[in-house]
Amino acid sequence: MFYIGCHLSAAKGFAAMGETAAAIGANTFQFFTRNPRGGAAKKIDQNDVNRFIKLAGENQFGVLLAHAPYTLNAAAKNPEVRRFAFEAMADDLKRMEFIPHNYYNFHPGSHVGQGIRIGIKKIAALLNEIMTEDQTTTVLLETMSGKGSEIGSRFEELRDIIDHVRLKDKIGVCLDTCHVYDAGYDIVNDLEKVLDDFDRIIGLDKLKAVHLNDSKNPFASHKDRHEKLGQGALGIPAIARIINNPRLRALPFYLETPNESDGYAAEIALLKKLRTENESKKKADL
């Protein structure tokens, strides 16, 4: 099964997101747990959850990806900023149990001058405080582009966070194609080497999801500006290789390109076409 989705607004609830996803050809989606700039989360309606679960089963939806607010900084120096990260993430993980067995993705954080080592220890310490034995949600560290004092642009940094996390079976990685390319991992010209490096440093068993985005900026720019598929530095041939790679093809892919619903629908149709063409080529080669 090819699981492909996009980022949808959670304002109208899970059932509405599921209906939108199905209407544009998606069989999964990503959503913010609360306002991406922070703040209180919308109360969860159990009837809405029940309608979504029924719809998801009827449409064979794959795992959902919840995204924490951008403002969270688990590595913050300021105690109040770090306290907000703790409170919001702890609350998010409790809320995720209304739709169990899904993913919760977050940007690891920025060390803001404290140094990477201290930042990594703070991130892991926060995760050890909020993650529980009985949670069904898998927490994902997102690969970052390396702008400013961001932590997570190098695979070694993500591995170090995981090494310090107690519940290792409940943590993984979400690979963002724009971010890793901007960070200096050449997924355009040497995807296999990047995957080899990931496997050697972290382990491909920890790679749970892919944010599929093109990049407005060139290789190793250490910026973070997503572009529509085929309109950036990655290009369609590289995107096709990513979604058809034997080591990646079983993962769920989530678009975060600068689109509205019609743009996402067009990209999803394109990705399905690229997948079908690859399958036809493999059969012809046999």
PDB file of C-alpha atoms in Angstrom, residues 8 58 81 147 156 196 229 235 248:
ATOM      1  CA  LEU A   8      -4.602  19.525   6.895  1.00  0.00           C
ATOM      2  CA  GLU A  58     -13.637   2.407   5.254  1.00  0.00           C
ATOM      3  CA  VAL A  81       9.969  28.351  27.428  1.00  0.00           C
ATOM      4  CA  LYS A 147      19.680  26.959  10.644  1.00  0.00           C
ATOM      5  CA  GLU A 156      24.536  11.800  15.002  1.00  0.00           C
ATOM      6  CA  ASP A 196      23.430   3.930   4.303  1.00  0.00           C
ATOM      7  CA  LEU A 229       7.192  19.261  -5.869  1.00  0.00           C
ATOM      8  CA  GLY A 235      13.146  18.052  -8.737  1.00  0.00           C
ATOM      9  CA  LEU A 248      11.543   3.884   1.883  1.00  0.00           C
TER      10      LEU A 248
END
